[in-house]
Coordinates of C-alpha atoms and ligand atoms in Angstrom, one line a residue:
X669 CA 14.4 20.4 10.7
X670 CA 15.4 17.4 13.0
X671 CA 16.9 14.3 12.1
X672 CA 18.6 14.1 15.7
X673 CA 16.9 11.4 16.6
X674 CA 17.8 11.4 20.7
X675 CA 16.6 15.8 20.8
X676 CA 12.9 16.6 22.5
X677 CA 10.7 18.2 20.3
X678 CA 6.8 19.2 20.8
X679 CA 4.3 19.6 17.9
X680 CA 2.6 22.7 19.3
X681 CA -1.3 24.6 18.2
X682 CA -2.6 21.4 16.1
X683 CA -6.3 22.7 14.8
X684 CA -7.9 18.6 15.6
X685 CA -5.4 15.1 16.1
X686 CA -7.3 11.6 14.9
X687 CA -4.9 8.8 16.8
X688 CA -6.1 5.7 14.3
X689 CA -7.5 4.4 17.1
X690 CA -11.5 3.8 17.0
X691 CA -14.1 5.1 19.3
X692 CA -14.0 7.8 21.4
X693 CA -9.6 7.2 21.4
X694 CA -10.7 9.0 18.1
X695 CA -10.3 12.5 19.1
X696 CA -7.8 13.6 22.3
X697 CA -8.7 16.9 24.1
X698 CA -5.7 18.6 23.4
X699 CA -3.8 17.9 20.0
X700 CA 0.2 18.9 20.8
X701 CA 2.6 16.4 20.5
X702 CA 5.6 15.7 22.4
X703 CA 8.4 13.4 21.4
X704 CA 11.4 11.4 22.4
X705 CA 14.0 9.6 21.7
X706 CA 11.5 8.6 18.1
X707 CA 8.7 8.2 19.8
X708 CA 5.8 9.3 21.1
X709 CA 6.4 10.7 24.9
X710 CA 2.3 12.5 25.4
X711 CA -0.3 14.0 24.4
X712 CA -2.4 16.5 25.3
X713 CA -2.6 20.2 26.2
X714 CA 1.3 20.4 26.8
X715 CA 3.7 23.4 27.4
X716 CA 7.6 23.4 26.3
X717 CA 9.9 22.4 28.4
X718 CA 13.5 23.8 28.8
X719 CA 15.3 23.4 25.2
X720 CA 12.8 21.9 23.5
X721 CA 11.7 22.1 19.6
X722 CA 9.0 23.2 19.1
X723 CA 7.3 22.4 15.4
X724 CA 4.2 24.9 15.4
X725 CA 0.9 23.3 13.9
X726 CA -1.4 26.4 14.3
X727 CA -3.9 26.0 11.6
X728 CA -2.8 22.4 11.0
X729 CA -4.7 19.2 11.3
X730 CA -2.2 15.4 12.7
X731 CA -3.0 12.2 11.9
X732 CA -0.5 8.9 11.6
X733 CA 1.3 9.2 8.7
X734 CA -0.2 6.6 6.6
X735 CA 0.9 3.2 5.9
X736 CA 0.6 2.2 2.8
X737 CA -0.2 -1.7 1.6
X738 CA 0.3 -2.2 -1.3
X739 CA 1.9 -1.0 -4.1
X740 CA 4.0 -1.7 -7.0
X741 CA 7.3 1.0 -6.8
X742 CA 8.6 0.3 -11.2
X743 CA 5.2 1.1 -12.0
X744 CA 5.8 4.8 -11.3
X745 CA 6.8 5.4 -14.4
X746 CA 4.0 3.4 -16.3
X747 CA 1.2 6.4 -15.6
X748 CA -1.2 6.8 -17.8
X749 CA -0.1 4.8 -21.0
X750 CA -3.0 5.4 -23.9
X751 CA -2.9 1.3 -24.5
X752 CA -4.3 0.7 -21.1
X753 CA -5.8 3.8 -20.0
X754 CA -9.6 2.4 -21.1
X755 CA -8.8 -1.3 -20.1
X756 CA -10.5 -3.6 -17.3
X757 CA -7.4 -5.5 -15.4
X758 CA -6.7 -8.5 -18.0
X759 CA -5.8 -6.4 -21.3
X760 CA -4.4 -3.3 -19.2
X761 CA -2.2 -5.7 -17.7
X762 CA -1.2 -6.8 -21.6
X763 CA -0.9 -3.2 -22.0
X764 CA 1.4 -1.7 -20.0
X765 CA 2.9 -3.5 -17.2
X766 CA 4.1 -6.9 -19.2
X767 CA 5.0 -4.3 -22.2
X768 CA 7.4 -3.1 -20.0
X769 CA 8.6 -5.4 -17.8
X770 CA 12.2 -6.3 -20.2
X771 CA 12.8 -2.6 -20.6
X772 CA 13.2 -1.8 -17.2
X773 CA 17.7 -1.5 -15.6
X774 CA 19.0 -1.0 -13.0
X775 CA 18.8 2.8 -13.1
X776 CA 15.2 3.1 -15.0
X777 CA 13.8 1.1 -11.9
X778 CA 15.9 3.1 -8.9
X779 CA 14.2 6.0 -10.6
X780 CA 10.9 4.4 -10.3
X781 CA 11.2 3.3 -7.3
X782 CA 12.5 7.2 -6.4
X783 CA 9.2 8.5 -7.9
X784 CA 6.9 6.7 -5.9
X785 CA 8.4 6.7 -2.7
X786 CA 8.5 10.4 -3.4
X787 CA 5.0 11.3 -4.0
X788 CA 4.0 8.9 -1.2
X789 CA 6.6 10.9 0.8
X790 CA 4.7 14.1 0.2
X791 CA 0.8 12.4 0.4
X792 CA 1.9 11.7 4.7
X793 CA 2.8 8.2 4.1
X794 CA 5.5 6.9 6.4
X795 CA 5.3 2.8 6.3
X796 CA 5.2 1.3 1.9
X797 CA 4.9 -2.3 1.2
X798 CA 6.3 -3.0 -2.4
X799 CA 4.9 -5.4 -4.0
X800 CA 7.7 -5.6 -6.3
X801 CA 7.4 -8.9 -9.3
X802 CA 10.2 -7.6 -11.2
X803 CA 12.1 -11.0 -11.1
X804 CA 13.6 -13.3 -12.9
X805 CA 16.6 -16.1 -13.7
X806 CA 19.8 -13.7 -13.1
X807 CA 18.3 -11.1 -13.5
X808 CA 21.4 -8.4 -13.9
X809 CA 20.0 -5.9 -11.2
X810 CA 18.7 -6.7 -7.2
X811 CA 15.4 -4.8 -7.9
X812 CA 15.5 -5.6 -3.7
X813 CA 18.3 -3.9 -3.0
X814 CA 17.6 -0.9 -4.3
X815 CA 14.1 -0.9 -3.1
X816 CA 15.3 -1.1 0.3
X817 CA 17.8 1.6 -0.2
X818 CA 15.4 4.1 -1.5
X819 CA 13.5 3.6 1.1
X820 CA 16.7 4.5 3.4
X821 CA 17.5 7.2 1.7
X822 CA 14.1 9.4 2.5
X823 CA 13.3 7.4 5.8
X824 CA 10.5 5.8 5.3
X825 CA 9.3 1.9 5.9
X826 CA 9.9 -0.9 3.3
X827 CA 7.7 -3.9 3.7
X828 CA 9.4 -5.8 0.8
X829 CA 6.9 -7.6 -0.7
X830 CA 8.6 -10.1 -2.6
X831 CA 6.6 -11.5 -5.9
X832 CA 7.3 -13.5 -8.7
X833 CA 6.2 -16.3 -10.0
X834 CA 7.0 -20.1 -11.2
X835 CA 4.3 -19.7 -14.3
X836 CA 4.0 -17.5 -16.8
X837 CA 0.6 -15.0 -17.4
X838 CA 0.8 -15.5 -20.6
X839 CA 0.2 -12.0 -21.7
X840 CA 3.1 -11.3 -22.7
X841 CA 3.4 -11.1 -26.9
X842 CA 6.6 -12.6 -26.7
X843 CA 8.7 -13.9 -24.4
X844 CA 12.4 -13.3 -23.9
X845 CA 15.2 -15.3 -21.7
X846 CA 15.2 -12.3 -19.4
X847 CA 11.0 -13.2 -18.1
X848 CA 10.7 -16.4 -17.3
X849 CA 9.8 -17.8 -14.8
X850 CA 11.9 -18.7 -11.7
X851 CA 12.3 -22.8 -10.2
X852 CA 10.3 -22.7 -6.5
X853 CA 13.4 -23.4 -5.0
X854 CA 15.0 -20.2 -6.4
X855 CA 12.3 -18.7 -5.6
X856 CA 12.3 -19.6 -1.8
X857 CA 16.2 -19.6 -1.5
X858 CA 16.0 -15.5 -2.4
X859 CA 13.6 -15.8 0.2
X860 CA 16.0 -17.2 2.3
X861 CA 18.8 -14.1 1.4
X862 CA 16.6 -11.2 2.1
X863 CA 14.7 -12.6 5.4
X864 CA 18.3 -13.0 6.7
X865 CA 19.6 -9.6 4.4
X866 CA 16.5 -7.3 6.0
X867 CA 14.3 -9.2 8.0
X868 CA 13.7 -7.0 11.3
X869 CA 10.6 -8.1 13.3
X870 CA 11.0 -5.5 15.9
X871 CA 7.6 -3.6 16.4
X872 CA 8.7 -0.6 15.0
X873 CA 11.2 -2.0 12.4
X874 CA 12.2 0.0 8.6
X875 CA 12.1 -3.2 6.9
X876 CA 10.4 -6.4 6.7
X877 CA 10.5 -9.0 3.8
X878 CA 7.1 -10.7 2.7
X879 CA 6.3 -13.7 0.5
X880 CA 4.4 -13.2 -2.5
X881 CA 4.1 -14.5 -4.9
X882 CA 2.5 -12.5 -7.5
X883 CA -1.1 -14.1 -7.2
X884 CA -1.7 -17.1 -6.0
X885 CA -4.4 -18.2 -8.9
X886 CA -2.0 -17.2 -11.7
X887 CA 1.8 -17.2 -10.4
X888 CA 2.4 -21.0 -8.9
X889 CA 1.1 -24.6 -8.4
X890 CA -1.3 -24.7 -5.2
X891 CA 1.5 -27.2 -4.4
X892 CA 4.0 -24.7 -5.0
X893 CA 1.6 -22.1 -2.7
X894 CA 1.7 -24.8 0.1
X895 CA 5.3 -25.2 0.3
X896 CA 5.5 -20.9 -0.1
X897 CA 3.9 -20.7 2.9
X898 CA 5.2 -23.5 4.9
X899 CA 8.7 -21.4 3.7
X900 CA 7.7 -18.3 4.9
X901 CA 5.5 -19.9 8.2
X902 CA 9.5 -21.0 9.1
X903 CA 11.1 -18.0 8.3
X904 CA 8.2 -15.6 10.5
X905 CA 7.6 -13.5 7.3
X906 CA 4.2 -12.7 6.1
X907 CA 1.8 -13.8 3.1
X908 CA 1.1 -11.8 0.7
X909 CA -1.0 -11.4 -2.7
X910 CA -3.5 -10.2 -5.1
X911 CA -7.2 -12.4 -4.9
X912 CA -10.9 -11.4 -6.2
X913 CA -9.6 -8.8 -7.8
X914 CA -12.3 -8.9 -11.2
X915 CA -14.5 -11.8 -11.8
X916 CA -11.9 -13.1 -13.5
X917 CA -10.8 -14.5 -9.8
X918 CA -14.3 -16.2 -9.8
X919 CA -13.9 -17.8 -13.5
X920 CA -11.0 -19.2 -13.4
X921 CA -10.9 -19.9 -9.6
X922 CA -14.2 -22.0 -10.8
X923 CA -13.0 -23.7 -14.0
X924 CA -9.3 -25.1 -12.7
X925 CA -10.7 -25.5 -9.0
X926 CA -14.8 -26.0 -9.0
X927 CA -14.7 -23.4 -6.1
X928 CA -14.4 -19.8 -5.0
X929 CA -10.7 -17.7 -4.9
X930 CA -11.1 -17.6 -1.4
X931 CA -11.8 -21.1 -1.2
X932 CA -9.0 -21.7 -3.3
X933 CA -6.7 -19.9 -0.7
X934 CA -7.9 -22.0 1.8
X935 CA -7.2 -25.0 0.6
X936 CA -3.4 -24.3 0.2
X937 CA -2.4 -22.0 3.4
X938 CA -2.9 -19.2 2.1
X939 CA -5.3 -17.7 4.6
X940 CA -4.6 -16.3 8.7
X941 CA -4.0 -13.3 10.1
X942 CA -0.2 -13.7 8.4
X943 CA -1.6 -12.9 5.2
X944 CA -3.4 -9.9 3.6
X945 CA -4.4 -9.3 0.1
X946 CA -5.3 -6.6 -2.2
X947 CA -8.6 -6.3 -3.2
X948 CA -11.4 -8.5 -2.4
X949 CA -13.8 -7.6 -4.2
X950 CA -15.3 -9.7 -5.6
X951 CA -16.5 -12.4 -2.6
X952 CA -19.8 -13.5 -2.0
X953 CA -21.3 -13.8 1.9
X954 CA -19.2 -17.4 2.6
X955 CA -15.7 -15.9 1.3
X956 CA -16.3 -12.5 3.8
X957 CA -17.4 -14.4 6.9
X958 CA -14.6 -16.7 5.2
X959 CA -11.2 -14.5 6.1
X960 CA -13.0 -12.6 9.0
X961 CA -13.4 -15.7 10.8
X962 CA -9.3 -16.4 9.6
X963 CA -8.7 -12.9 10.5
X964 CA -7.5 -12.9 6.7
X965 CA -7.0 -8.6 5.8
X966 CA -7.2 -6.6 2.6
X967 CA -5.2 -3.9 1.2
X968 CA -8.8 -1.7 0.0
X969 CA -7.3 0.0 -3.6
X970 CA -10.5 1.7 -4.2
X971 CA -8.4 4.6 -6.9
X972 CA -7.1 1.5 -8.7
X973 CA -10.0 -0.8 -8.5
X974 CA -12.3 2.0 -9.7
X975 CA -10.0 3.1 -12.8
X976 CA -9.5 -0.5 -14.0
X977 CA -13.6 -1.2 -13.8
X978 CA -13.4 -4.0 -11.4
X979 CA -16.0 -3.1 -8.3
X980 CA -15.8 -2.2 -5.1
X981 CA -14.6 -4.2 -2.5
X982 CA -17.0 -4.6 0.5
X983 CA -15.1 -2.8 3.3
X984 CA -18.1 -2.0 5.6
X985 CA -18.7 -6.2 6.2
X986 CA -15.6 -7.0 6.3
X987 CA -14.5 -5.2 9.3
X988 CA -17.6 -6.4 11.0
X989 CA -17.1 -9.9 10.1
X990 CA -13.8 -9.6 11.7
X991 CA -11.2 -8.6 8.5
X992 CA -8.5 -5.5 8.9
X993 CA -8.7 -3.3 6.9
X994 CA -6.2 -1.4 5.7
X995 CA -5.3 1.0 2.5
X996 CA -3.5 1.2 0.1
X997 CA -2.3 2.7 -3.9
X998 CA -2.3 -0.2 -6.0
X999 CA 0.9 0.9 -8.4
X1000 CA 0.9 3.8 -10.1
X1001 CA -0.4 2.0 -13.7
X1002 CA -3.7 1.6 -12.6
X1003 CA -4.0 5.0 -10.5
X1004 CA -2.6 7.8 -12.2
X1005 CA -0.9 8.6 -8.8
X1006 CA -0.2 7.4 -5.9
X1007 CA -1.3 9.5 -3.0
X1008 CA -2.7 7.8 0.3
X1009 CA -4.8 11.3 1.9
X1010 CA -5.8 11.1 -1.9
X1011 CA -6.4 7.2 -2.0
X1012 CA -8.4 8.0 1.8
X1013 CA -10.7 10.3 0.3
X1014 CA -11.8 7.6 -2.2
X1015 CA -12.2 4.8 0.3
X1016 CA -14.0 7.3 2.0
X1017 CA -16.8 7.9 -0.8
X1018 CA -16.6 4.4 -2.0
X1019 CA -17.5 3.0 0.4
X1020 CA -20.8 4.8 0.7
X1021 CA -21.6 4.6 -2.5
X1022 CA -21.5 1.0 -2.4
X1023 CA -24.3 0.9 0.5
X1024 CA -26.2 3.4 -1.1
X1025 CA -25.8 1.5 -4.7
X1026 CA -27.3 -1.8 -2.7
X1027 CA -29.9 -0.3 -1.0
X1028 CA -33.5 -1.0 -1.8
X1029 CA -36.6 0.3 -0.7
X1030 CA -38.5 0.4 2.5
X1031 CA -41.3 -1.6 0.5
X1032 CA -39.4 -3.6 -0.8
X1033 CA -38.1 -5.5 2.5
X1034 CA -35.0 -2.7 2.2
X1035 CA -34.0 -0.9 4.6
X1036 CA -34.7 2.8 2.9
X1037 CA -31.4 5.4 2.7
X1038 CA -28.3 4.3 3.3
X1039 CA -24.4 4.3 2.8
X1040 CA -23.4 7.3 3.8
X1041 CA -22.1 5.7 8.0
X1042 CA -20.0 2.5 6.0
X1043 CA -17.6 4.3 6.8
X1044 CA -16.5 7.3 8.6
X1045 CA -13.9 9.6 8.2
X1046 CA -12.8 8.3 11.6
X1047 CA -12.7 4.3 10.1
X1048 CA -10.5 5.7 7.3
X1049 CA -8.2 7.5 9.0
X1050 CA -7.3 4.3 10.7
X1051 CA -8.2 1.7 8.3
X1052 CA -4.9 3.3 6.5
X1053 CA -2.6 4.0 9.7
X1054 CA -4.1 1.4 12.3
X1055 CA -5.1 -1.1 10.2
X1056 CA -2.2 -1.0 7.7
X1057 CA 0.2 -1.9 10.7
X1058 CA -1.8 -4.5 11.8
X1059 CA -1.2 -6.1 8.6
X1060 CA 2.0 -6.2 9.0
X1061 CA 2.9 -6.9 11.5
X1062 CA 3.8 -3.6 12.7
X1063 CA 2.5 -3.6 16.3
X1064 CA 4.6 -0.2 17.2
X1065 CA 3.7 1.9 14.1
X1066 CA 0.5 3.3 13.2
X1067 CA -1.6 5.3 16.0
X1068 CA -1.3 8.5 17.6
X1069 CA -0.5 7.6 21.3
X1070 CA 2.0 7.3 23.7
X1071 CA 4.6 4.8 23.1
X1072 CA 4.2 4.5 20.2
X1073 CA 6.9 5.8 17.2
X1074 CA 6.3 9.2 15.8
X1075 CA 5.2 8.4 12.2
X1076 CA 3.4 11.8 11.7
X1077 CA 1.2 13.4 9.0
X1078 CA 1.0 17.2 10.0
X1079 CA -1.6 18.8 7.2
X1080 CA -1.7 23.1 6.8
X1081 CA -5.5 23.8 6.2
X1082 CA -4.6 26.3 3.4
X1083 CA -6.7 26.1 0.9
X1084 CA -9.8 27.6 -0.2
X1085 CA -12.0 24.3 -0.1
X1086 CA -11.0 24.3 3.3
X1087 CA -11.8 27.8 4.2
X1088 CA -16.0 27.0 5.9
X1089 CA -15.0 23.4 7.7
X1090 CA -17.0 23.1 11.0
X1091 CA -15.1 19.9 12.2
X1092 CA -11.5 20.0 10.9
X1093 CA -10.6 16.9 12.2
X1094 CA -12.6 15.2 9.1
X1095 CA -10.5 18.0 6.5
X1096 CA -8.0 16.6 4.6
X1097 CA -9.9 13.0 4.2
X1098 CA -13.9 14.6 3.9
X1099 CA -12.4 18.0 1.6
X1100 CA -9.4 16.3 0.2
X1101 CA -6.1 18.0 -1.5
X1102 CA -4.8 19.3 2.0
X1103 CA -0.7 20.5 2.0
X1104 CA 1.5 17.5 3.7
X1105 CA 3.2 20.2 6.0
X1106 CA 5.6 17.9 7.2
X1107 CA 6.6 13.9 8.0
X1108 CA 7.9 12.4 10.9
X1109 CA 8.9 8.9 11.0
X1110 CA 10.5 7.7 14.2
X1111 CA 11.1 10.9 15.2
X1112 CA 12.7 12.3 11.8
X1113 CA 11.5 15.0 9.3
X1114 CA 10.9 13.2 6.3
X1115 CA 9.4 16.3 5.0
X1116 CA 9.2 20.3 6.2
X1117 CA 7.8 23.1 5.0
X1118 CA 6.2 21.1 2.8
X1119 CA 9.0 19.2 0.9
X1120 CA 11.8 17.3 0.7
X1121 CA 15.4 18.3 2.5
X1122 CA 18.1 18.0 -0.2
X1123 CA 15.6 16.5 -3.4
X1124 CA 15.6 18.8 -6.5
X1125 CA 12.0 17.8 -7.5
X1126 CA 12.3 20.0 -11.6
X1127 CA 15.8 17.3 -11.6
X1128 CA 13.3 14.4 -11.0
X1129 CA 10.5 15.5 -14.0
X1130 CA 12.7 15.8 -16.2
X1131 CA 14.5 12.7 -15.4
X1132 CA 11.2 10.9 -15.2
X1133 CA 10.4 13.0 -18.0
X1134 CA 14.1 11.4 -20.4
X1135 CA 12.7 7.5 -18.4
X1136 CA 9.3 7.5 -20.2
X1137 CA 10.3 8.8 -23.6
X1138 CA 12.8 5.3 -23.1
X1139 CA 10.7 3.3 -22.3
X1140 CA 8.5 3.8 -25.3
X1141 CA 10.8 3.2 -27.8
X1142 CA 12.4 0.2 -25.4
X1143 CA 9.0 -0.9 -24.7
X1144 CA 7.4 -4.1 -26.9
X1145 CA 4.8 -3.8 -29.1
Ligands
LIG2204 ZN1 -1.5 -4.9 -7.7

């Protein structure tokens, strides 16, 4: 394994490479990659240099490491709760995440974060934006510190999206003192603290901080949202939240503000190239145009949206309008997994399914059969890598080209599902389920020979089983 980022490494012999770039640049004629000082120094057909270490990638396909732009890592211990498995968003929120909030102490929170990050790393993900909303006044542990510590332990890039609320959504059956909302000033002060302690504005940062009240329509009053946006921007922080996930957002925005959720976001200064929202499923054409015009990004979460019955986000229309598209797993409690390769596979299918779902026959004024061109595999890889880096503002991450960070996922096509493929480059996304041979982040091998060095997966599984039993005993009814 190579963890000296100053050494030279040559990844050699792969079948194909997708770069994360658009158009013809998505593919290269040679798939060998030279890495120096944690960055890519050359790509093509390369011969080893004297003293250079060679990583044999024969039989493999190479992608940029995935960039996951929306997660709730604490939910990694809340998968598949029978009380929420067949629920839509609002009853699911009450039945699963809210019911367990008070049951998380520092060790259980840390374990959940670790499980989520391990799963992501083993799927080929190198950068994670965690939308953590487990905060309350005078809480006894520092969840922000734990998230950064666990990411650093594995060697992943971490973007902490500091959630929280100044209003309660009243989905809790009761509201213990530890679950009270925070005063706005306490929220803003913590943003300042986190910015000072962790935020690195550089283009290949390992640590970033983002202002992310849990959901604009439910978590803060309009003026508080404006104040939060102004404060975050004064600190050089981006903005993130949930929006337009289901029809509930439309109903609430209409009832409370007589406008769409996107119009509401505009009215509180929450649109722009420094903002991205998870979901954006329920949009009308004016919303799509406004999001595109302002360059507001999306964290597209097709598995969670499917699992909760929310719908399918119009990513083709959004991208055509100018919205940066990224992919995300959302929390594992509304996904039952948090695997970026799975997510990309489903994103590829769902974008096409949506296109076909709205196809109209020509006799009715439609265009006949449509849908299959709405998302190519190259599009999906670009969304899940370069698109993610773009919404996070990590300009030195997300594509495979000289000068970029050496964040690289190497997949072996060694399963029967991959036998007989005519175009190996598309296999990890189109066929799904490829084995991760290696993951590099900034040139460091986070995963090598399919495993995380030093990690005892059986022990982690045993800890998870114990924690699930404890959480069940502590959940509110
Ligand atoms: Zn979410």
